[in-house]
Short mmCIF file of C-alpha atoms in Angstrom, two decimals:
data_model
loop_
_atom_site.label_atom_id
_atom_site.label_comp_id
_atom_site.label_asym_id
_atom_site.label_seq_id
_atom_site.Cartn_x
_atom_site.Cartn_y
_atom_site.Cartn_z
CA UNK A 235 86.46 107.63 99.77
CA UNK A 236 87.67 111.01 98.84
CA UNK A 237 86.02 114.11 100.94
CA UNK A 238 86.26 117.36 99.67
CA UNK A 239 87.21 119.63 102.25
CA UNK A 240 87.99 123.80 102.57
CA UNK A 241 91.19 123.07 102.98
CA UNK A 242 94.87 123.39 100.87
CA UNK A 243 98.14 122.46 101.39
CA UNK A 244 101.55 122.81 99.38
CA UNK A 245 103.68 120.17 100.48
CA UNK A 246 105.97 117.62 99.64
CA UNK A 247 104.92 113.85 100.13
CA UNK A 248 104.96 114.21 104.22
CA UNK A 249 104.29 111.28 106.05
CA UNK A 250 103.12 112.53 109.84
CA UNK A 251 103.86 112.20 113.58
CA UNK A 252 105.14 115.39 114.28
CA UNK A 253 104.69 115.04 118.54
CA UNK A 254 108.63 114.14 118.59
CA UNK A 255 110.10 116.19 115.70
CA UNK A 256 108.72 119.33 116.54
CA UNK A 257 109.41 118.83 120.34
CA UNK A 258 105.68 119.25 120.90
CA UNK A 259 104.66 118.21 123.97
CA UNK A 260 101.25 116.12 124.07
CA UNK A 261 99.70 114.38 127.24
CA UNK A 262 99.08 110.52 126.36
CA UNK A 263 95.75 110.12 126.41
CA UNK A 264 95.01 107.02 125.37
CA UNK A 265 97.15 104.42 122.40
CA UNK A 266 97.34 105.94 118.66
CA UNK A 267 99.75 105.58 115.94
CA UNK A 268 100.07 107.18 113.11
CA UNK A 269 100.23 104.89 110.18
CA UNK A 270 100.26 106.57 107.21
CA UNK A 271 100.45 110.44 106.34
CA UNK A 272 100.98 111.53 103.01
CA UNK A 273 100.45 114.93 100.99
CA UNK A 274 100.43 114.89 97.19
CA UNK A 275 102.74 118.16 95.78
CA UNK A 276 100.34 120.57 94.31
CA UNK A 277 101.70 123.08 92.30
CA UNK A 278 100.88 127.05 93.05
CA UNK A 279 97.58 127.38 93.25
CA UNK A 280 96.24 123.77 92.72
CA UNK A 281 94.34 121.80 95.15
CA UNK A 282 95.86 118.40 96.52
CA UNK A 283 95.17 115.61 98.68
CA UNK A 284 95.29 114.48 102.31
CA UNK A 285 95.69 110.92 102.87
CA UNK A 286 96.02 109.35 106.36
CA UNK A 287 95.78 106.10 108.60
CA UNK A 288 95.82 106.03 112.23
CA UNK A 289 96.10 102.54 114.37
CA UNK A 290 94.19 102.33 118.08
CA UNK A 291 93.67 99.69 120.60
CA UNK A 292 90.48 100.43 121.50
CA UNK A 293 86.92 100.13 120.19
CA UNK A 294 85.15 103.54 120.61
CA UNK A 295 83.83 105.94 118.99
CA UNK A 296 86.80 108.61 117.57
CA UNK A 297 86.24 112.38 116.04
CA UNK A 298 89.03 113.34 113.28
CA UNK A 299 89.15 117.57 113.25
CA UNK A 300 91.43 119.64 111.17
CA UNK A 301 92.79 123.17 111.72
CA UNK A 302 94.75 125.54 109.94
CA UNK A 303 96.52 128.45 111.58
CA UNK A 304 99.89 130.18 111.81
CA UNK A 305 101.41 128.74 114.70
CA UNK A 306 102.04 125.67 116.75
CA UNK A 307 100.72 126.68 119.76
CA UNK A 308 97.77 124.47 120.69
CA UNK A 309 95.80 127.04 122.13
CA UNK A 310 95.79 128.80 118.27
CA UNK A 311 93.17 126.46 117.53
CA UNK A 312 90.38 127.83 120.16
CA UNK A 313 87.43 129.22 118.69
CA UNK A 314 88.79 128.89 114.71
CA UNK A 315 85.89 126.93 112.91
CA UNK A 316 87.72 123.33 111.70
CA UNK A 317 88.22 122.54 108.22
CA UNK A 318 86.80 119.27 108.76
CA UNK A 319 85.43 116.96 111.44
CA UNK A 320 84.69 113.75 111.07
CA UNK A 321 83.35 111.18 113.45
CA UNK A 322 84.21 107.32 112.95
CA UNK A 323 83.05 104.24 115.19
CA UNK A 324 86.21 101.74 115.09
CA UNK A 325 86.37 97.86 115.56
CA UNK A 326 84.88 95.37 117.46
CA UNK A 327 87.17 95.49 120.18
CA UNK A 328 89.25 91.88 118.86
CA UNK A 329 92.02 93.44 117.36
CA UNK A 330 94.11 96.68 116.13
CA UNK A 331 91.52 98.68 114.83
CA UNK A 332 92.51 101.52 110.80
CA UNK A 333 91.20 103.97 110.31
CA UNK A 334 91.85 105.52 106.70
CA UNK A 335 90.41 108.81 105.46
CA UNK A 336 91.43 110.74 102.69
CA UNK A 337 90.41 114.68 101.58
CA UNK A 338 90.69 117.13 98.66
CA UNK A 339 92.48 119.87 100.38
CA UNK A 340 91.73 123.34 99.03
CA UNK A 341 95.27 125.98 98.22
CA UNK A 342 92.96 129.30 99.37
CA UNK A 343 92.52 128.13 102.93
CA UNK A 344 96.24 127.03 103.81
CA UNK A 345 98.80 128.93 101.73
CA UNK A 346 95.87 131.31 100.20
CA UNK A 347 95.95 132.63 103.88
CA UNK A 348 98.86 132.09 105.57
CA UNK A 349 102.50 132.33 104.54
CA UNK A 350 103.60 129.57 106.94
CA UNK A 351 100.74 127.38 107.67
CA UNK A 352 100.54 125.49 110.16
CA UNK A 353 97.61 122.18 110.19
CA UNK A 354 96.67 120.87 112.85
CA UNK A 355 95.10 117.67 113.74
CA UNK A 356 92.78 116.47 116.54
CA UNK A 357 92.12 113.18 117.12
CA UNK A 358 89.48 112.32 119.87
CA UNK A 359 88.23 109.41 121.86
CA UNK A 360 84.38 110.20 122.75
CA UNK A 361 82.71 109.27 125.76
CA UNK A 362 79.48 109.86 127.24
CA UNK A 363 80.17 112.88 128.98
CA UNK A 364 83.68 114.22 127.54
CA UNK A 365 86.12 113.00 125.24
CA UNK A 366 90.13 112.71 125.34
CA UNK A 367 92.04 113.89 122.37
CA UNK A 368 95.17 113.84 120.74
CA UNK A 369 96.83 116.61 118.81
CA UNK A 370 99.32 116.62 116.29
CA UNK A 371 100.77 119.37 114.42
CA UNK A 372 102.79 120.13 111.31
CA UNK A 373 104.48 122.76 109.00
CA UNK A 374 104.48 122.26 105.55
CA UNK A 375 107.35 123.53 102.70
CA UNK A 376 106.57 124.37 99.51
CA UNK A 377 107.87 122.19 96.62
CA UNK A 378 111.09 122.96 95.37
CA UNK A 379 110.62 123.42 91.24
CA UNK A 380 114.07 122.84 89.41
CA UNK A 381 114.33 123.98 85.55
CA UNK A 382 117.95 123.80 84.65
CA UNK A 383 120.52 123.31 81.93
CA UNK A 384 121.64 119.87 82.81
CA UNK A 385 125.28 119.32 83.74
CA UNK A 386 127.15 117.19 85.48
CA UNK A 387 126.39 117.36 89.06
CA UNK A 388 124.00 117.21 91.91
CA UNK A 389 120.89 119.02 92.22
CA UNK A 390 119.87 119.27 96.17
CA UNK A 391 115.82 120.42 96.79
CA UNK A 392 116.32 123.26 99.59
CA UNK A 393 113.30 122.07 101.18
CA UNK A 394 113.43 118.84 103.84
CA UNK A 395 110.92 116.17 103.18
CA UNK A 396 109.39 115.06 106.11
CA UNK A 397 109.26 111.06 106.76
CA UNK A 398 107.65 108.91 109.52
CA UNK A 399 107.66 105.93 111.47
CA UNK A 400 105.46 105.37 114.30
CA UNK A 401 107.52 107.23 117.26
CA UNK A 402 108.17 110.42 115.42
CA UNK A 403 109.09 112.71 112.22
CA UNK A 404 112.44 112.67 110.54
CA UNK A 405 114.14 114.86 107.73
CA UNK A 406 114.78 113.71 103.93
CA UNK A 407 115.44 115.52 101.05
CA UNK A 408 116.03 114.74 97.39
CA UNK A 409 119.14 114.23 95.46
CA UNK A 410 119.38 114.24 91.60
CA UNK A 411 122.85 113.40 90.70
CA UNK A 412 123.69 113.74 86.34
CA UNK A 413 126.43 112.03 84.94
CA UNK A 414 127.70 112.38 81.14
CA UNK A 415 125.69 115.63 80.33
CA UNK A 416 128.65 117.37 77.56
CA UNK A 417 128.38 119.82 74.72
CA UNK A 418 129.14 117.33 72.46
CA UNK A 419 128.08 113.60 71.52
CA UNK A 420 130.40 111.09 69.83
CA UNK A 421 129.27 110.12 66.66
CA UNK A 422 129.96 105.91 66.36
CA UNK A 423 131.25 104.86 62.97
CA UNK A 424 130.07 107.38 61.48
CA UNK A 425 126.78 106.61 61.63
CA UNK A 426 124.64 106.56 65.06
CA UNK A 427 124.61 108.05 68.45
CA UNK A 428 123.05 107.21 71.20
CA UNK A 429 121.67 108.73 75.00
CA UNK A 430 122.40 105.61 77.14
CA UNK A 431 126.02 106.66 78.27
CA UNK A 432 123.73 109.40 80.10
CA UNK A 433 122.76 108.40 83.57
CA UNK A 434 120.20 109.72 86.33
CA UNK A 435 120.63 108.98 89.48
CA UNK A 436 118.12 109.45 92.03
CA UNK A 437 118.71 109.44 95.69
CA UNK A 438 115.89 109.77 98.97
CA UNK A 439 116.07 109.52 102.85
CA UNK A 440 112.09 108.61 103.04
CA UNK A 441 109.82 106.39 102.45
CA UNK A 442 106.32 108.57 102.05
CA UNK A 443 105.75 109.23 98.28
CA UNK A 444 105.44 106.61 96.19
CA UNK A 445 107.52 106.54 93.02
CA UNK A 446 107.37 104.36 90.20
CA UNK A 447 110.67 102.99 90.27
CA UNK A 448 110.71 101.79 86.86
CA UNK A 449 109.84 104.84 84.70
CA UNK A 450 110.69 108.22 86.54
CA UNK A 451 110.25 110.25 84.11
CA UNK A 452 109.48 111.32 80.68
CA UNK A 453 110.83 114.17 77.84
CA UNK A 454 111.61 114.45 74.59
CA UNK A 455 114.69 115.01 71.83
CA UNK A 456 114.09 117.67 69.39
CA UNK A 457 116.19 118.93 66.55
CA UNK A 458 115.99 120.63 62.98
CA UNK A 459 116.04 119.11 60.02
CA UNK A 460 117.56 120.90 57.17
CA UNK A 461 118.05 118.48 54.59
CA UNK A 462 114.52 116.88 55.22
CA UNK A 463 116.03 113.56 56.14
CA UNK A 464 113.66 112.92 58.75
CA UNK A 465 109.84 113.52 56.99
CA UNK A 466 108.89 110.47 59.17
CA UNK A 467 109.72 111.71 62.27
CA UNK A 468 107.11 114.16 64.08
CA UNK A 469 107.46 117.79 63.66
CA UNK A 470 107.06 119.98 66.37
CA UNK A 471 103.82 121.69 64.61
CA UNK A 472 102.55 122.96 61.56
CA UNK A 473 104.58 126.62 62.87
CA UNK A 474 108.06 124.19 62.81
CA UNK A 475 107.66 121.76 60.42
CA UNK A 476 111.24 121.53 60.34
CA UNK A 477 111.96 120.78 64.00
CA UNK A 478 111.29 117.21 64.66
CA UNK A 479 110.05 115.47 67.93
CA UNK A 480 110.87 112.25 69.70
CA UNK A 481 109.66 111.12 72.69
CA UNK A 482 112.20 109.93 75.59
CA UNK A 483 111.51 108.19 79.10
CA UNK A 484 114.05 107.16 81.56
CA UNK A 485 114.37 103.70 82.70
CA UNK A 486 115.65 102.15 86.25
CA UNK A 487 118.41 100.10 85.41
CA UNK A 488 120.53 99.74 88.99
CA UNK A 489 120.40 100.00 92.40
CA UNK A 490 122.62 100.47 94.94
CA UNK A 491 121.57 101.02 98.06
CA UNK A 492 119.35 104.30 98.46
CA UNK A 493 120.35 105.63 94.75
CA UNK A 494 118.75 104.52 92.24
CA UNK A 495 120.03 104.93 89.00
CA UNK A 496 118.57 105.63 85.15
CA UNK A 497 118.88 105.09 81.35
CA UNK A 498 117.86 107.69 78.77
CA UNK A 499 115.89 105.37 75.99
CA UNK A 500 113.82 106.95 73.10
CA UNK A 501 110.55 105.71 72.64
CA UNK A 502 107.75 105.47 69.84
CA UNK A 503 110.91 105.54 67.26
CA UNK A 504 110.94 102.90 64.52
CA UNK A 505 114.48 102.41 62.20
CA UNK A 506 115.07 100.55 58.92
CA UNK A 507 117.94 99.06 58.41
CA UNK A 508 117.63 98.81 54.84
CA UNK A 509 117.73 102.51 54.12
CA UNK A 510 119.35 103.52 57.14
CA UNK A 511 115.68 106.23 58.11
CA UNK A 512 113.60 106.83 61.48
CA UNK A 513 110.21 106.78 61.75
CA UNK A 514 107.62 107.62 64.31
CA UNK A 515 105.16 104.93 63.00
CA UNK A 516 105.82 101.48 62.51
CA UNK A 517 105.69 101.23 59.05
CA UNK A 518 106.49 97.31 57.48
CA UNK A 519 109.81 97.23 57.86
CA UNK A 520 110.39 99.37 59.92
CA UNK A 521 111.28 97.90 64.22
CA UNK A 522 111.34 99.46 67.62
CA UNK A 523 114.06 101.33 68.17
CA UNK A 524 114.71 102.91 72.25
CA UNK A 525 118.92 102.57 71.84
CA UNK A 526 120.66 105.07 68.83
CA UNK A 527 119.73 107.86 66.67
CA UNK A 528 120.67 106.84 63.18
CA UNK A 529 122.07 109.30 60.38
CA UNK A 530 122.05 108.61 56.61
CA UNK A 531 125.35 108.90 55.26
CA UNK A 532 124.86 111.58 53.27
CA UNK A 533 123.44 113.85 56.00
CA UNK A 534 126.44 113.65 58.13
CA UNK A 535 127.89 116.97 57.55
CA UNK A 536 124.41 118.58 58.45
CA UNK A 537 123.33 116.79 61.41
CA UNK A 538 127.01 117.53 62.85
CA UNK A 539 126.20 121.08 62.82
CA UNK A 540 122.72 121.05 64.54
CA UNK A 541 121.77 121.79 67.93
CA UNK A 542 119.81 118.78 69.52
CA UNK A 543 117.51 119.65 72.87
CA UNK A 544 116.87 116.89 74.87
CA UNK A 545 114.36 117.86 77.72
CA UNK A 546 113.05 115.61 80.66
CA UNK A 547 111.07 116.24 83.89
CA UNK A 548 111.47 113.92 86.64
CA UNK A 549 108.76 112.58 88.75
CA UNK A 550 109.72 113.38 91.73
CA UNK A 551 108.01 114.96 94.88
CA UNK A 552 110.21 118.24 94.24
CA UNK A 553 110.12 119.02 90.24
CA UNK A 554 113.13 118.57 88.49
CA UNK A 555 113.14 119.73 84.71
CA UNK A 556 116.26 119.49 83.19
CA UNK A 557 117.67 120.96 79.56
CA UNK A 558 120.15 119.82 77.99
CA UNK A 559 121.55 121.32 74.58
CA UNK A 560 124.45 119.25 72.41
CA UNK A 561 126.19 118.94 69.22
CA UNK A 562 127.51 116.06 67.70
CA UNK A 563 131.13 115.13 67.60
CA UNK A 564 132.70 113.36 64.65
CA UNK A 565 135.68 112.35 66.29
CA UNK A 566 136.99 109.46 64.33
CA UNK A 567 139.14 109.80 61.54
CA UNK A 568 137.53 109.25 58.24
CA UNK A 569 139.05 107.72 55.33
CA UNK A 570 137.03 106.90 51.95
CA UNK A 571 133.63 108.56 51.22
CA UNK A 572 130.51 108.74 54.05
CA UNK A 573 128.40 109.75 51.20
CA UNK A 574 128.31 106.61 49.19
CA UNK A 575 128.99 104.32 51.66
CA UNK A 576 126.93 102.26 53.96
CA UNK A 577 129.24 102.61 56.54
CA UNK A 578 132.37 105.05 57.15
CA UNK A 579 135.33 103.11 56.92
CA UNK A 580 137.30 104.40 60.82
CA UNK A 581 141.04 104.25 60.77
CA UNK A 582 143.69 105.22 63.61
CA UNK A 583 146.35 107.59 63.28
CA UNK A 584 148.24 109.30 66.04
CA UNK A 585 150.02 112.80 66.59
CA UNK A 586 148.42 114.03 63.16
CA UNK A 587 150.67 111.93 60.93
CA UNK A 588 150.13 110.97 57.48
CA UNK A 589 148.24 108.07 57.27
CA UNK A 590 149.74 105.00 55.70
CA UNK A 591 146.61 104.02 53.09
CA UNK A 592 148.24 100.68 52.74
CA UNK A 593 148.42 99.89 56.23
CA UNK A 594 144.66 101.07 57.17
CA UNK A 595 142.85 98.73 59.04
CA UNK A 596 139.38 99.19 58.41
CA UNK A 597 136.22 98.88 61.55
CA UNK A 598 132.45 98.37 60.92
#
């Protein structure tokens, strides 16, 4: 059940049991582990959630309160009203006894009043005439946002990720690593290119935000097109009908360890090999297409000179939006005419010689 609660936190996916990490000395007052601690990323601003699962031995009845203030000192909490308070009775006394509980937590009352908060969580055992508690604290970053031309390289987050087990809180961080991002694109026999000699590679040091390790994120291609060689592909909007849209996603392809690594595929793009076009719907004869970008013969020329945008956000804990701005690159020799033919017939020739035409050896 989701509870909506004062409360609001910017944070990174933080899994929680800060007693060790933070050197913050607590009194053992009776058997609790954490579990499970996790904070969605919210945005500046936006509201997120709390979700968390504690583990005791004992039945009983337990009281969950939450604080916010500006420090870690346990005393910081006396006579500040808590966010929440809830009261649970646990088990039947035959086993481990969960507890899971889960809150909307509200922006205005963490970072809405305090620059650093500081939350602060009380968990106590009630008896008849007093109760025994435990308190754990935390500090919470902000969300590193990354909106970048994309080149080759790695993009640290600034902020630590906090991770847990059950005997304390550990530091992560992410690591976006590009490889291939050029100014230019290699045109393949004269006819195609293709994103998939781009790769992503992701890399973590925790194990608190779950990521969908087989699409991590989404984008698009856009460029113009002059010679109207693309009506079938979506334009941007009725402003730019000229600049034409496709979508992209990037798919998990390898791992290797903790890195994980992606593929740049286009998606909802149709091609016909009959008359060498794109499409955007799947007209009859017309099949999916994720691998190359196809260019009609006679459009060469044009398409060599525009700019393409490709654009893709990662989803990550820490937002990474990357831009990345190329031209194509005939780079094969050409011999015979890529306006009336199919296919451009490729031939070799090295340190700018004249090329024997009776000796050409000709590639599809």
């Amino acid at each position: 059940m989701i509870r909506e609660v004062g409360v609001c936190l910017l944070a990174l996916a933080l899994p929680f049991n800060q007693q060790q990490a933070f050197g913050i000395k607590n009194e053992i007052t009776f058997d609790l582990r954490i579990q499970t601690f996790e904070l969605l990323p919210a945005k500046y601003g936006n509201d997120t959630t709390l979700t968390l699962s504690f583990e005791v031995d004992e039945f009983g009845v337990y009281v969950l309160s939450l604080y916010c203030t500006d420090s870690y000192d346990k005393n910081s909490i006396e006579g500040v009203d808590p966010l929440v308070r809830l009261v649970e009775l646990i088990g039947n006394g035959n086993e481990l006894l969960v507890w899971d509980a889960s809150f909307i937590l509200k922006w205005q009352d963490f970072y809405g009043k305090y620059d650093l908060p500081i939350l602060h969580v009380v968990i106590t055992k009630a008896h008849i005439l007093d109760g025994v508690s435990r308190h754990f604290m935390a500090k919470f970053p902000e969300k590193d946002i990354f909106d970048v031309e994309a080149k080759d390289g790695e993009y640290r987050s600034s902020y630590n990720v906090a991770f847990t087990d059950h005997h304390g809180v550990y530091k992560g961080r992410d690591v976006v690593t590009l490889h291939n991002f050029s100014e230019k694109k290699n045109v393949t026999r004269g006819h195609y290119f293709t994103l998939q000699d781009i790769t992503v590679d992701y890399e973590r040091s925790y194990d608190g935000y779950n990521v969908d390790f087989y699409e991590i994120g989404l984008g698009t291609l856009s460029f113009l097109d002059y010679d109207g060689a693309y009506t079938y592909i979506t334009a941007k909007s009725h402003e730019y009908p000229r600049e034409r849209i496709i979508p992209v996603k990037l798919i998990f392809y390898s791992r290797e360890g903790e890195v994980f690594s992606y593929k740049i595929r286009f998606d909802e793009l149709y091609y016909n090999a009959k008359t060498n076009t794109m499409s955007s719907i799947k007209y009859a004869g017309y099949e999916k297409n994720e691998r190359y970008f196809y260019i009609p013969t006679n459009n060469l020329d044009t398409i060599c000179s525009t700019q393409f945008t490709l654009r893709f956000t990662l989803n990550l804990p820490n937002e990474f939006t990357f831009t990345y701005k190329f031209y194509l690159d005939e780079t094969n020799s050409i011999f015979g005419s890529c306006y009336d033919s199919y296919f451009c017939q490729i031939v070799e020739h090295a340190d700018e010689s004249q090329v024997d035409e009776t000796k050409v050896e000709v590639t599809y």
